Amino acid sequence: MKKTFLCLLTMISILGVTPAKAATTVTATEIQVWGQAVVDYITANPSAVANLTATDVQNLKTAFTALATSTQISSYVNVYNNVLATSSGCAGIGTYPNVNQTNLNTCSNDIQVGLSTAGLYNEGALMGGIAALSKAMGAPLTIPGTTATVPMPAPTTPTTTLATTTTTKAATTTTAATTTTTSGSTTTTKSTTTTTIRNAEKEAAAAATTAISSQVQRATTIQQAVTIINVLSSIASPRAMVGPQRIALGDKKGMAAGESASQWNVWMNASRGYIANTFANALADTRFDGNVDNWIGGMDYAVNKDLVIGASAGFDRTKLDTLYNKGTFNSKGSMIAPYISYQINKMFSVDAVAGYADGDTDLRSNAFGLITAKQNFERNFAAINLSAVQWIDDVWQLTGKMSYISAEEKLKAYTDSSNATVAGQTNRLEQFRLGAQVGYWANGIMPYIGLTYVNDVKAPSTGLINVSKNKDAYTVAAGINIFNKDMIGNLSFTSERGRSNNRNNILMGSMGFRF
């Protein structure tokens, strides 16, 4: 359909460069009457649409019929007229036949972007955009795939004008039909190409939403799972200060190996992350940036020296500037997650956690007029982790972790302020993580550095436009732990690298008490 749209623009791009501001607007009735006129023409002359297969013709008829009866026509028209009023390309498009080709291309692209941003990017809406663009420049409307034209109809325009065009076109109908018969293999290729283009357009419309969802999942659900795993398996957390005994410090005093473990442990963690996406090309624009805050706390109980059970709760808040549509993305969610930890032996331990969260997101787009919406979501995750700790000379601590995390986010359907309905979607993200950390003990203070390999075993994708192309990444970390008899504090900074166009940096602090 995109190719058909561009062909139409070529037909109406008559030489001339006299720009003029488009002052006209299109109405719902005009769009629907013209759509119906095209349906009538294609129905009466199915073979007149040159170089298109019968399936293509049927798709056009279906699109126009849907447009003529659409309950969302006011939303479409709102987008068309917002673009005509705000796009610099539309403002300088000129008056037919003196059309500025560069501005014409810009205006048509802005219409497509406006429809995509509003969640209205489909074949019927795109054809309505052709009518809006043609009226703005005073150009005749060309029926896609033909040279037949139809004037922009008024609500009471009879169909006799179209009938006259049909008679004129009749002489060329045989030629078009012959071309279709002779080029059987070419027709098949055309159908495949057209289908691919249509799929690409649909993928482009979903790319921005999928890009945001992927990174928000990593910064909220995945980060929450990783935080709890660290609490259960790392000396850089209060969890390591109580049973099960995770570390062997010889004669070091004031540490877990030198004392009997307290049965209760309570901990708190706060972090601020900066995430960004810089991807933009002719097919899709997914640029955004902003902050993600996570607050997580928990309490656990040592059933015996080897087994610990506990529960945690958290709250997250995301504030992003969505540069691709001059809008914002603000969400908040609440999370609960029980967990369990078992000490296998002196060196190894295994941990498991499962969590559930829900919340809502406020969406704002201001690309072509303000559009607002609220979308609800649900998230869940599960993770399992194997840890190993080894001390060298009671000074150097070596820690290794191997984790598998599965997360799912369900975005609910919603209706925005322009009365457009946007379908819900489910995003699934599964990660394998393998990391190592080196710390140096210095009388109650332990600085450390770490490196973790991350592989997205499964990630959200829009198919032709895959916003998760980089499935492999690595995270570098640096931090410091401060220990006391019954308390531990930690401050750390992590940065994920290796994903082109993505940024994910986190500053984190935690504190724990045992009693």
PDB file of C-alpha atoms in Angstrom, residues 256-360:
ATOM      1  CA  ALA A 256      29.176 -14.051  59.502  1.00  0.00           C
ATOM      2  CA  ALA A 257      31.788 -16.773  59.590  1.00  0.00           C
ATOM      3  CA  GLY A 258      32.888 -15.761  63.066  1.00  0.00           C
ATOM      4  CA  GLU A 259      29.464 -15.570  64.665  1.00  0.00           C
ATOM      5  CA  SER A 260      26.215 -17.445  64.917  1.00  0.00           C
ATOM      6  CA  ALA A 261      23.765 -16.103  62.396  1.00  0.00           C
ATOM      7  CA  SER A 262      20.767 -14.022  63.380  1.00  0.00           C
ATOM      8  CA  GLN A 263      17.509 -15.535  62.242  1.00  0.00           C
ATOM      9  CA  TRP A 264      15.843 -12.348  61.016  1.00  0.00           C
ATOM     10  CA  ASN A 265      17.077  -9.980  58.361  1.00  0.00           C
ATOM     11  CA  VAL A 266      15.477  -6.824  56.956  1.00  0.00           C
ATOM     12  CA  TRP A 267      16.818  -4.880  53.969  1.00  0.00           C
ATOM     13  CA  MET A 268      16.067  -1.860  51.796  1.00  0.00           C
ATOM     14  CA  ASN A 269      17.266  -0.918  48.328  1.00  0.00           C
ATOM     15  CA  ALA A 270      16.825   2.204  46.188  1.00  0.00           C
ATOM     16  CA  SER A 271      18.083   2.858  42.686  1.00  0.00           C
ATOM     17  CA  ARG A 272      17.804   5.391  39.893  1.00  0.00           C
ATOM     18  CA  GLY A 273      18.389   4.300  36.326  1.00  0.00           C
ATOM     19  CA  TYR A 274      18.815   6.311  33.160  1.00  0.00           C
ATOM     20  CA  ILE A 275      17.527   4.611  30.001  1.00  0.00           C
ATOM     21  CA  ALA A 276      17.561   5.921  26.443  1.00  0.00           C
ATOM     22  CA  ASN A 277      16.973   4.830  22.868  1.00  0.00           C
ATOM     23  CA  THR A 278      18.506   6.672  19.904  1.00  0.00           C
ATOM     24  CA  PHE A 279      17.158   4.581  17.012  1.00  0.00           C
ATOM     25  CA  ALA A 280      15.589   6.473  14.090  1.00  0.00           C
ATOM     26  CA  ASN A 281      15.416   5.774  10.365  1.00  0.00           C
ATOM     27  CA  ALA A 282      12.970   6.043   7.473  1.00  0.00           C
ATOM     28  CA  LEU A 283      10.914   3.081   8.705  1.00  0.00           C
ATOM     29  CA  ALA A 284      10.625   3.839  12.399  1.00  0.00           C
ATOM     30  CA  ASP A 285      11.576   6.378  15.050  1.00  0.00           C
ATOM     31  CA  THR A 286      11.847   5.013  18.617  1.00  0.00           C
ATOM     32  CA  ARG A 287      13.878   7.734  20.351  1.00  0.00           C
ATOM     33  CA  PHE A 288      13.240   8.369  24.048  1.00  0.00           C
ATOM     34  CA  ASP A 289      15.114   8.957  27.281  1.00  0.00           C
ATOM     35  CA  GLY A 290      14.415   9.380  30.980  1.00  0.00           C
ATOM     36  CA  ASN A 291      14.704   7.920  34.470  1.00  0.00           C
ATOM     37  CA  VAL A 292      13.461   4.766  36.174  1.00  0.00           C
ATOM     38  CA  ASP A 293      13.318   4.630  39.991  1.00  0.00           C
ATOM     39  CA  ASN A 294      13.022   1.384  41.968  1.00  0.00           C
ATOM     40  CA  TRP A 295      12.406   1.103  45.713  1.00  0.00           C
ATOM     41  CA  ILE A 296      12.504  -2.462  47.077  1.00  0.00           C
ATOM     42  CA  GLY A 297      12.480  -3.810  50.627  1.00  0.00           C
ATOM     43  CA  GLY A 298      12.233  -7.229  52.189  1.00  0.00           C
ATOM     44  CA  MET A 299      12.397  -9.415  55.268  1.00  0.00           C
ATOM     45  CA  ASP A 300      13.515 -13.026  55.609  1.00  0.00           C
ATOM     46  CA  TYR A 301      13.870 -15.724  58.230  1.00  0.00           C
ATOM     47  CA  ALA A 302      16.570 -18.403  58.618  1.00  0.00           C
ATOM     48  CA  VAL A 303      14.681 -21.639  59.142  1.00  0.00           C
ATOM     49  CA  ASN A 304      18.018 -23.329  59.822  1.00  0.00           C
ATOM     50  CA  LYS A 305      21.645 -22.723  58.914  1.00  0.00           C
ATOM     51  CA  ASP A 306      21.023 -23.777  55.293  1.00  0.00           C
ATOM     52  CA  LEU A 307      17.518 -22.567  54.452  1.00  0.00           C
ATOM     53  CA  VAL A 308      16.131 -19.026  54.304  1.00  0.00           C
ATOM     54  CA  ILE A 309      12.660 -17.911  53.217  1.00  0.00           C
ATOM     55  CA  GLY A 310      11.441 -14.350  52.793  1.00  0.00           C
ATOM     56  CA  ALA A 311       9.304 -11.861  50.934  1.00  0.00           C
ATOM     57  CA  SER A 312       9.863  -8.479  49.347  1.00  0.00           C
ATOM     58  CA  ALA A 313       7.759  -5.615  48.030  1.00  0.00           C
ATOM     59  CA  GLY A 314       8.625  -2.769  45.743  1.00  0.00           C
ATOM     60  CA  PHE A 315       7.507   0.303  43.868  1.00  0.00           C
ATOM     61  CA  ASP A 316       8.787   1.601  40.540  1.00  0.00           C
ATOM     62  CA  ARG A 317       8.302   4.872  38.704  1.00  0.00           C
ATOM     63  CA  THR A 318       9.273   5.631  35.107  1.00  0.00           C
ATOM     64  CA  LYS A 319       9.416   9.104  33.539  1.00  0.00           C
ATOM     65  CA  LEU A 320      10.405   9.280  29.871  1.00  0.00           C
ATOM     66  CA  ASP A 321      10.406  11.932  27.179  1.00  0.00           C
ATOM     67  CA  THR A 322       9.235  10.194  23.994  1.00  0.00           C
ATOM     68  CA  LEU A 323      11.093  12.209  21.393  1.00  0.00           C
ATOM     69  CA  TYR A 324       9.572  10.304  18.463  1.00  0.00           C
ATOM     70  CA  ASN A 325       6.138  11.841  19.105  1.00  0.00           C
ATOM     71  CA  LYS A 326       7.058  14.924  21.176  1.00  0.00           C
ATOM     72  CA  GLY A 327       5.322  13.363  24.161  1.00  0.00           C
ATOM     73  CA  THR A 328       5.869  11.680  27.516  1.00  0.00           C
ATOM     74  CA  PHE A 329       5.607   8.210  29.058  1.00  0.00           C
ATOM     75  CA  ASN A 330       5.008   8.176  32.824  1.00  0.00           C
ATOM     76  CA  SER A 331       4.270   4.925  34.631  1.00  0.00           C
ATOM     77  CA  LYS A 332       4.159   3.573  38.153  1.00  0.00           C
ATOM     78  CA  GLY A 333       3.799   0.048  39.477  1.00  0.00           C
ATOM     79  CA  SER A 334       3.774  -2.001  42.683  1.00  0.00           C
ATOM     80  CA  MET A 335       5.467  -5.373  43.110  1.00  0.00           C
ATOM     81  CA  ILE A 336       5.450  -8.298  45.557  1.00  0.00           C
ATOM     82  CA  ALA A 337       7.907 -11.204  45.400  1.00  0.00           C
ATOM     83  CA  PRO A 338       8.497 -14.166  47.772  1.00  0.00           C
ATOM     84  CA  TYR A 339      11.924 -15.824  47.683  1.00  0.00           C
ATOM     85  CA  ILE A 340      13.881 -18.793  49.016  1.00  0.00           C
ATOM     86  CA  SER A 341      17.592 -19.528  49.456  1.00  0.00           C
ATOM     87  CA  TYR A 342      19.410 -22.785  50.132  1.00  0.00           C
ATOM     88  CA  GLN A 343      23.092 -23.281  51.018  1.00  0.00           C
ATOM     89  CA  ILE A 344      24.323 -26.343  49.114  1.00  0.00           C
ATOM     90  CA  ASN A 345      27.774 -26.409  50.701  1.00  0.00           C
ATOM     91  CA  LYS A 346      30.510 -24.068  51.887  1.00  0.00           C
ATOM     92  CA  MET A 347      30.965 -22.562  48.427  1.00  0.00           C
ATOM     93  CA  PHE A 348      27.689 -22.925  46.511  1.00  0.00           C
ATOM     94  CA  SER A 349      24.144 -21.715  47.124  1.00  0.00           C
ATOM     95  CA  VAL A 350      20.971 -21.641  45.048  1.00  0.00           C
ATOM     96  CA  ASP A 351      18.246 -18.988  45.165  1.00  0.00           C
ATOM     97  CA  ALA A 352      14.800 -18.617  43.589  1.00  0.00           C
ATOM     98  CA  VAL A 353      12.330 -15.727  43.415  1.00  0.00           C
ATOM     99  CA  ALA A 354       8.948 -15.095  41.789  1.00  0.00           C
ATOM    100  CA  GLY A 355       7.144 -11.774  41.574  1.00  0.00           C
ATOM    101  CA  TYR A 356       3.978 -10.054  40.385  1.00  0.00           C
ATOM    102  CA  ALA A 357       3.367  -6.375  39.668  1.00  0.00           C
ATOM    103  CA  ASP A 358       0.670  -4.151  38.238  1.00  0.00           C
ATOM    104  CA  GLY A 359       0.292  -0.465  37.532  1.00  0.00           C
ATOM    105  CA  ASP A 360      -0.624   2.098  34.896  1.00  0.00           C
TER     106      ASP A 360
END
